[in-house]
Short mmCIF file of C-alpha atoms and ligand atoms in Angstrom, two decimals:
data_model
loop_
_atom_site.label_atom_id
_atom_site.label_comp_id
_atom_site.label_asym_id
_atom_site.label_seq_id
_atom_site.Cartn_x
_atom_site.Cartn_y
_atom_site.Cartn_z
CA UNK A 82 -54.77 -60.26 -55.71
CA UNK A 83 -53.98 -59.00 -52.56
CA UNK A 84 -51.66 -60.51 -50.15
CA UNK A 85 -48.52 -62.82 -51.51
CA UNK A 86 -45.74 -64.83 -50.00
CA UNK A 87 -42.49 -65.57 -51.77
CA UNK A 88 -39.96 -68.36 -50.83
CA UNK A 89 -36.31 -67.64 -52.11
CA UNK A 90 -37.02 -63.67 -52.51
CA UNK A 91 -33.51 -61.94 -51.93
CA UNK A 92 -32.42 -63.02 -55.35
CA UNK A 93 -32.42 -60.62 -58.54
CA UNK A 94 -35.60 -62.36 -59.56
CA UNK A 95 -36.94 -62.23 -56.19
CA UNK A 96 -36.19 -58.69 -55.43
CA UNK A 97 -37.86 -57.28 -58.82
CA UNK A 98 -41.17 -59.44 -58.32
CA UNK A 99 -41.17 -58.25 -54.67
CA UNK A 100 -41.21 -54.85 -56.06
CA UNK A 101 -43.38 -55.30 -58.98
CA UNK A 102 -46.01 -56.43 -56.42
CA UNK A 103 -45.71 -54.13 -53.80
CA UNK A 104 -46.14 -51.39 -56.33
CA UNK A 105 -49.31 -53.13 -57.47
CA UNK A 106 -50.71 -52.78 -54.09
CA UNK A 107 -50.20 -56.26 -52.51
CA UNK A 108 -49.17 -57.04 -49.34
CA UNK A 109 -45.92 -59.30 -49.74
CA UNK A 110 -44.46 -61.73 -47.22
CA UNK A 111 -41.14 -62.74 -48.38
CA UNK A 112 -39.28 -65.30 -46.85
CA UNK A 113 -35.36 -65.79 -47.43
CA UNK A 114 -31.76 -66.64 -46.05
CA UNK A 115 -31.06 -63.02 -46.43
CA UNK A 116 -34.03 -61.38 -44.24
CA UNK A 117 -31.98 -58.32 -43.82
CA UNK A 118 -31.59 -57.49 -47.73
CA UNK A 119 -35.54 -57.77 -47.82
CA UNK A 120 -36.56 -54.91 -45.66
CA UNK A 121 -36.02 -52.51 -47.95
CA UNK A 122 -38.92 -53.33 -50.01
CA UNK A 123 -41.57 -55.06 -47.80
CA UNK A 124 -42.22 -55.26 -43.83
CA UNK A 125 -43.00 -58.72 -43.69
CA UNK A 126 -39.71 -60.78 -43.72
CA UNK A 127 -39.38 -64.28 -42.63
CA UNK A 128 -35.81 -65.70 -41.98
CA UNK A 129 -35.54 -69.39 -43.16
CA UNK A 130 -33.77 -71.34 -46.00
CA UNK A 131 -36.02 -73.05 -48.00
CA UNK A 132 -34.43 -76.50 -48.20
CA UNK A 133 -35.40 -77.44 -44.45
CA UNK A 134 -38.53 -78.62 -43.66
CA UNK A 135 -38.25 -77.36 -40.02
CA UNK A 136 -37.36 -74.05 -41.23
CA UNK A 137 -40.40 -74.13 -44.43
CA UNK A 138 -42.60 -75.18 -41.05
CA UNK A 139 -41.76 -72.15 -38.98
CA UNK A 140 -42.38 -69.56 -41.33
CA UNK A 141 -45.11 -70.82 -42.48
CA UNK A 142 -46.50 -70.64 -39.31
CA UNK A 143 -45.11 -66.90 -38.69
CA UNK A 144 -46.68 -66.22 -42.61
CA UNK A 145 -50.25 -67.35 -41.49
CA UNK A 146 -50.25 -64.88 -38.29
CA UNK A 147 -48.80 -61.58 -40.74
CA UNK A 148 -51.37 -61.79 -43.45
CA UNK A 149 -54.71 -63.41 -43.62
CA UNK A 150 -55.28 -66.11 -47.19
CA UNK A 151 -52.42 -65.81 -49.15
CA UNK A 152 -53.66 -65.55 -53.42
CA UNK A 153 -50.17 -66.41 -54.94
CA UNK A 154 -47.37 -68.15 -54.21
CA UNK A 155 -44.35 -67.94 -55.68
CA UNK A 156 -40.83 -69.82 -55.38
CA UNK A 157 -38.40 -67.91 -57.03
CA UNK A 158 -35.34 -69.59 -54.92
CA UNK A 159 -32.75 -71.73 -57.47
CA UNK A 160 -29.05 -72.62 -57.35
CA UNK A 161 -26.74 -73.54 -60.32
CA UNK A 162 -22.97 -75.14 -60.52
CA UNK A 163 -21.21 -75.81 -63.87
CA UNK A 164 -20.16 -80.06 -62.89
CA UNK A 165 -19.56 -82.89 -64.64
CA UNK A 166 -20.93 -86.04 -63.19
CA UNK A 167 -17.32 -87.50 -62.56
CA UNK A 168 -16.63 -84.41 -60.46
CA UNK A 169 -19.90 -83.84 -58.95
CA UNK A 170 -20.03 -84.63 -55.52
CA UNK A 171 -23.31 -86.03 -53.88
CA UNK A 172 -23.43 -83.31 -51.61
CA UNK A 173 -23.23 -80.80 -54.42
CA UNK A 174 -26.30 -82.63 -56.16
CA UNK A 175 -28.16 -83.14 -53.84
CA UNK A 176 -27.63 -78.92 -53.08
CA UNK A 177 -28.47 -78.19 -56.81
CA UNK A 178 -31.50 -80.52 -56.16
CA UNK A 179 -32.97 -79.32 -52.50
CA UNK A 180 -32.76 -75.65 -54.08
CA UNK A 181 -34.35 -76.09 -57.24
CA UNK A 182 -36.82 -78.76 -56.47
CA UNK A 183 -37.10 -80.49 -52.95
CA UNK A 184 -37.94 -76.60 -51.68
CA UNK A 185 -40.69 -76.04 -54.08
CA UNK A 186 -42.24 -79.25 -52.45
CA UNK A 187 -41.77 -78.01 -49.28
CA UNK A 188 -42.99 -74.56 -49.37
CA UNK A 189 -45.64 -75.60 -51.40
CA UNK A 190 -46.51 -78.18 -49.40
CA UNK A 191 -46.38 -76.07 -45.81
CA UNK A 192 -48.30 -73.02 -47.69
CA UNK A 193 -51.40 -74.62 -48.90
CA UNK A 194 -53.53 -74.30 -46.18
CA UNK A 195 -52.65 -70.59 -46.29
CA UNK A 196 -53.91 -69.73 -49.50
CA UNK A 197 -57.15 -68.63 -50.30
CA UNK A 198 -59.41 -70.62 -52.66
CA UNK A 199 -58.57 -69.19 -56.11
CA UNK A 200 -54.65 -68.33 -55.05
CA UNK A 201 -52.49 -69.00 -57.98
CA UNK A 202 -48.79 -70.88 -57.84
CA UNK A 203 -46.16 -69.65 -59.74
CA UNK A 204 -42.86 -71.57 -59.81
CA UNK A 205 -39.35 -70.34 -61.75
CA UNK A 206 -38.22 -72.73 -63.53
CA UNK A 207 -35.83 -73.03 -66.58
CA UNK A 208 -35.71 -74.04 -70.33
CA UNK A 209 -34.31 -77.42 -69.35
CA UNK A 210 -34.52 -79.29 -72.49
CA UNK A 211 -31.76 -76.60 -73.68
CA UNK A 212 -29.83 -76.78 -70.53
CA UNK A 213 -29.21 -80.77 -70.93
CA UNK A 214 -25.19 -80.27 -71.32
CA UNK A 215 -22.03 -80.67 -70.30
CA UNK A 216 -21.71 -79.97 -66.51
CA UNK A 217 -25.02 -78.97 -65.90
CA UNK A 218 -27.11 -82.41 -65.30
CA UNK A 219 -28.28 -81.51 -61.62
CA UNK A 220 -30.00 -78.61 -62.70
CA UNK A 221 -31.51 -79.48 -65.85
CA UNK A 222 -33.04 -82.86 -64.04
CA UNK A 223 -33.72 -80.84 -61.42
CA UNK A 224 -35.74 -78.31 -63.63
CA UNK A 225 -37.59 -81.05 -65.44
CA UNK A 226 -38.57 -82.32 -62.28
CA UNK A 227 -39.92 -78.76 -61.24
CA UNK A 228 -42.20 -78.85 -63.94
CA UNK A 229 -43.78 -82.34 -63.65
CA UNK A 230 -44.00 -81.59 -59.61
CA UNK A 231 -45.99 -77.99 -60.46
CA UNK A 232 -48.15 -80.29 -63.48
CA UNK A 233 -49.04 -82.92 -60.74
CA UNK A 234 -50.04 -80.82 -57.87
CA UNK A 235 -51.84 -78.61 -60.36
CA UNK A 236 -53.71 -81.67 -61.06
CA UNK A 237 -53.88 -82.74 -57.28
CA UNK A 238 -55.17 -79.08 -55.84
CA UNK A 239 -57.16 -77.88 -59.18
CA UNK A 240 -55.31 -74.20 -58.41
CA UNK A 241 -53.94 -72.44 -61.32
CA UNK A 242 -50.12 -73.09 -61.64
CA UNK A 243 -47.25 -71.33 -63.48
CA UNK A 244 -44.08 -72.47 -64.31
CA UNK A 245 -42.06 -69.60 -65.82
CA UNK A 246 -38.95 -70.49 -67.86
CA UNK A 247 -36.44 -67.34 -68.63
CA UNK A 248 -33.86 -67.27 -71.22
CA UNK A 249 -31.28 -64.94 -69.53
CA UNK A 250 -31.60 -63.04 -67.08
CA UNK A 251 -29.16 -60.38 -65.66
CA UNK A 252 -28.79 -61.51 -61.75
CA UNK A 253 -25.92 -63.18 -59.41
CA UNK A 254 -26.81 -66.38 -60.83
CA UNK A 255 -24.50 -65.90 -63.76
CA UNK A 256 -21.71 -65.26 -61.38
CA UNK A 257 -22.17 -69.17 -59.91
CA UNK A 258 -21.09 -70.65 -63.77
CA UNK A 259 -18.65 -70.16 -65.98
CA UNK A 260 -20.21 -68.56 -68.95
CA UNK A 261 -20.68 -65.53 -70.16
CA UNK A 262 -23.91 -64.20 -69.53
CA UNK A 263 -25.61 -63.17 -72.75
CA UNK A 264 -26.01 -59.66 -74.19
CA UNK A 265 -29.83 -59.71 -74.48
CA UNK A 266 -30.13 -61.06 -71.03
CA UNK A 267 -33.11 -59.92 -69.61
CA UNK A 268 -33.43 -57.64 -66.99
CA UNK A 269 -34.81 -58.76 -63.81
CA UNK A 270 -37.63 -56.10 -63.45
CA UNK A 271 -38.74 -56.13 -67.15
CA UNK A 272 -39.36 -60.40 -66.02
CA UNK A 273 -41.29 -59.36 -62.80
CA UNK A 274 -43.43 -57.06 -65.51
CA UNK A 275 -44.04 -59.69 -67.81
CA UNK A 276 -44.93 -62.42 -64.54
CA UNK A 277 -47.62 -59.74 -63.41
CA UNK A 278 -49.04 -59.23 -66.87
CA UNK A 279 -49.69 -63.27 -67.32
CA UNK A 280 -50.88 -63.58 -63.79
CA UNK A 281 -53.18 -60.86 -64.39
CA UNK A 282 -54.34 -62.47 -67.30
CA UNK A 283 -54.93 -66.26 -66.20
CA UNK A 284 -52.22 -67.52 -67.93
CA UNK A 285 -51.36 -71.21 -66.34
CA UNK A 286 -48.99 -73.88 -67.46
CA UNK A 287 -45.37 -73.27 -69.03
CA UNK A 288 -44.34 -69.69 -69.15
CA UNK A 289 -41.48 -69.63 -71.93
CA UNK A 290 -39.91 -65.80 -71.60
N1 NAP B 568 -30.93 -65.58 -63.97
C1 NAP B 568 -31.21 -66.35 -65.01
O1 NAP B 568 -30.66 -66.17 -66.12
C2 NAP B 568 -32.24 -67.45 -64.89
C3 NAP B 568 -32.66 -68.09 -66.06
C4 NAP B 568 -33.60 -69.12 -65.96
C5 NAP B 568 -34.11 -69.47 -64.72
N2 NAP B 568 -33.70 -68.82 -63.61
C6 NAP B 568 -34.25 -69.25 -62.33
O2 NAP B 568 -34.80 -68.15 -61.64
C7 NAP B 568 -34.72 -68.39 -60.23
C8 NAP B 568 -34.14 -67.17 -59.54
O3 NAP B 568 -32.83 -66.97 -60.03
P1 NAP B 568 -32.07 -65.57 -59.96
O4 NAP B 568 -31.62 -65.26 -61.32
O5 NAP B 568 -32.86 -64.59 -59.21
O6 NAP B 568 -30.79 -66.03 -59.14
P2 NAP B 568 -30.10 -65.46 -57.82
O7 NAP B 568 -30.02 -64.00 -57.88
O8 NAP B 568 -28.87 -66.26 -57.64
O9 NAP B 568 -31.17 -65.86 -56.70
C9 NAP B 568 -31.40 -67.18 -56.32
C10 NAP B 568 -32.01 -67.11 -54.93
O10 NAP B 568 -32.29 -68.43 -54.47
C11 NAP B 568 -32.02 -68.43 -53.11
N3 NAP B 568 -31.76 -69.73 -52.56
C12 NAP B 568 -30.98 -70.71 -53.05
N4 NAP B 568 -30.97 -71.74 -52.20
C13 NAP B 568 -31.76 -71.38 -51.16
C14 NAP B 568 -32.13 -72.00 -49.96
N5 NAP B 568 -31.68 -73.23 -49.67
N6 NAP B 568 -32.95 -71.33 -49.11
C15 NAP B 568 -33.37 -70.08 -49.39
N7 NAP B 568 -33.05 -69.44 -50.52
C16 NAP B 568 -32.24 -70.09 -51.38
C17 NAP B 568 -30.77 -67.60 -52.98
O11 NAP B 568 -30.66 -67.23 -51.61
P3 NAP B 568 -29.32 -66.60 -51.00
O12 NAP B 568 -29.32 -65.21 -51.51
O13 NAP B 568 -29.56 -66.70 -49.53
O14 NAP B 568 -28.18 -67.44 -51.51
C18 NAP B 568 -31.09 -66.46 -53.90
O15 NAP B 568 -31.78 -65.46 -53.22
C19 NAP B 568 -33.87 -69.66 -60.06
O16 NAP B 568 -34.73 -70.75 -59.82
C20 NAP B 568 -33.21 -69.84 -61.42
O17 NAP B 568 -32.98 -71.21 -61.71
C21 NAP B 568 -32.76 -67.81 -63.65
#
């Protein structure tokens, strides 16, 4: 593996497999709302939010002229709210859902003629059949749907496709819910270990860490 490009990279996930892979030697593109907050670890940064297809488009574009074939792709953006269904407000799903699913489709979508012809996928998804409770219903259906969309396309492209699915890990996520974030929460870099180990070793499929 030698050149990657990340979708959703400034957050704790996305900054500790930036690292992880730029310390393995690849070249990393990483594309985020937060460009600025991404310079520190790799000199290719796209500006773009992930949830606009315009956006996905353009750095797409700007992706193919840094770095020749890209072999992996990874989509490490996600969201999370704590709402019941009575309270939830259609702009809130539909936020929950553009960040956890309609921008995998999208950057996956825009960065497939980019890769190179054994490039791997790996998507972050979630144990959703856990998560199916009180006042979080967007992003457990959203999750589920992550992992039928990366099954499908895995199908569709025949390209080797991860869906990785954390138990807790310590980032800012925990700070967008109102629980307490478990003590044996995972850090972020020890996850961006494990993620290079099973890429290095084939692994496709679900990912449960
Ligand atoms: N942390 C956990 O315990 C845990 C457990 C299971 C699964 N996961 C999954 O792991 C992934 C990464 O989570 P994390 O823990 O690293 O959370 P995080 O620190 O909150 O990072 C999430 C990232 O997603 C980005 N993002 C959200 N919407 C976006 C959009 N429309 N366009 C561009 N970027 C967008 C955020 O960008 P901004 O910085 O610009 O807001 C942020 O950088 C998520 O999919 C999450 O569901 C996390």
């Amino acid at each position: 593996m030698k050149n990657a490009i990340l979708w959703g990279a400034a957050g704790g996930i996305g900054k500790a497999l930036t690292q992880k892979l730029v310390d393995e030697g690849l070249a990393v593109v990483a594309v985020s709302r937060r460009p600025s907050e991404m310079k520190a670890l790799t000199p290719h940064v796209i500006a773009a939010d992930v949830t606009q297809p315009s956006q996905v488009a353009a750095a797409a574009r700007m992706a193919g002229e840094m770095l020749p074939a890209f072999d992996l792709f990874l989509y490490t953006a996600g969201d999370i709210a704590s709402l019941k269904v009575a309270e939830m407000t259609p702009a809130d799903w539909n936020r929950l859902l553009a960040a956890n699913l309609t921008g995998a489709f999208l950057t996956a979508q825009a960065s497939l003629p980019l890769l190179a012809p054994d490039a791997r996928l790996v998507f972050l998804g979630a144990v959703h059949e856990r998560l199916r409770l009180p006042g979080l219903s967007a992003y457990a259906a959203a999750k589920a749907g992550l992992e039928a969309f990366a099954e499908a396309l895995r199908k569709e492209t025949r390209r080797p496709a991860l869906v990785v699915r954390p138990g807790a890990v310590d980032t800012p996520f925990w700070h967008k819910v109102p629980f307490s974030m478990p003590k044996n929460a995972l850090a972020p870099q020890a996850l961006a270990e494990t993620i290079f180990s099973a890429l290095t070793e084939g692994k496709t499929g679900l990912l449960d860490l």
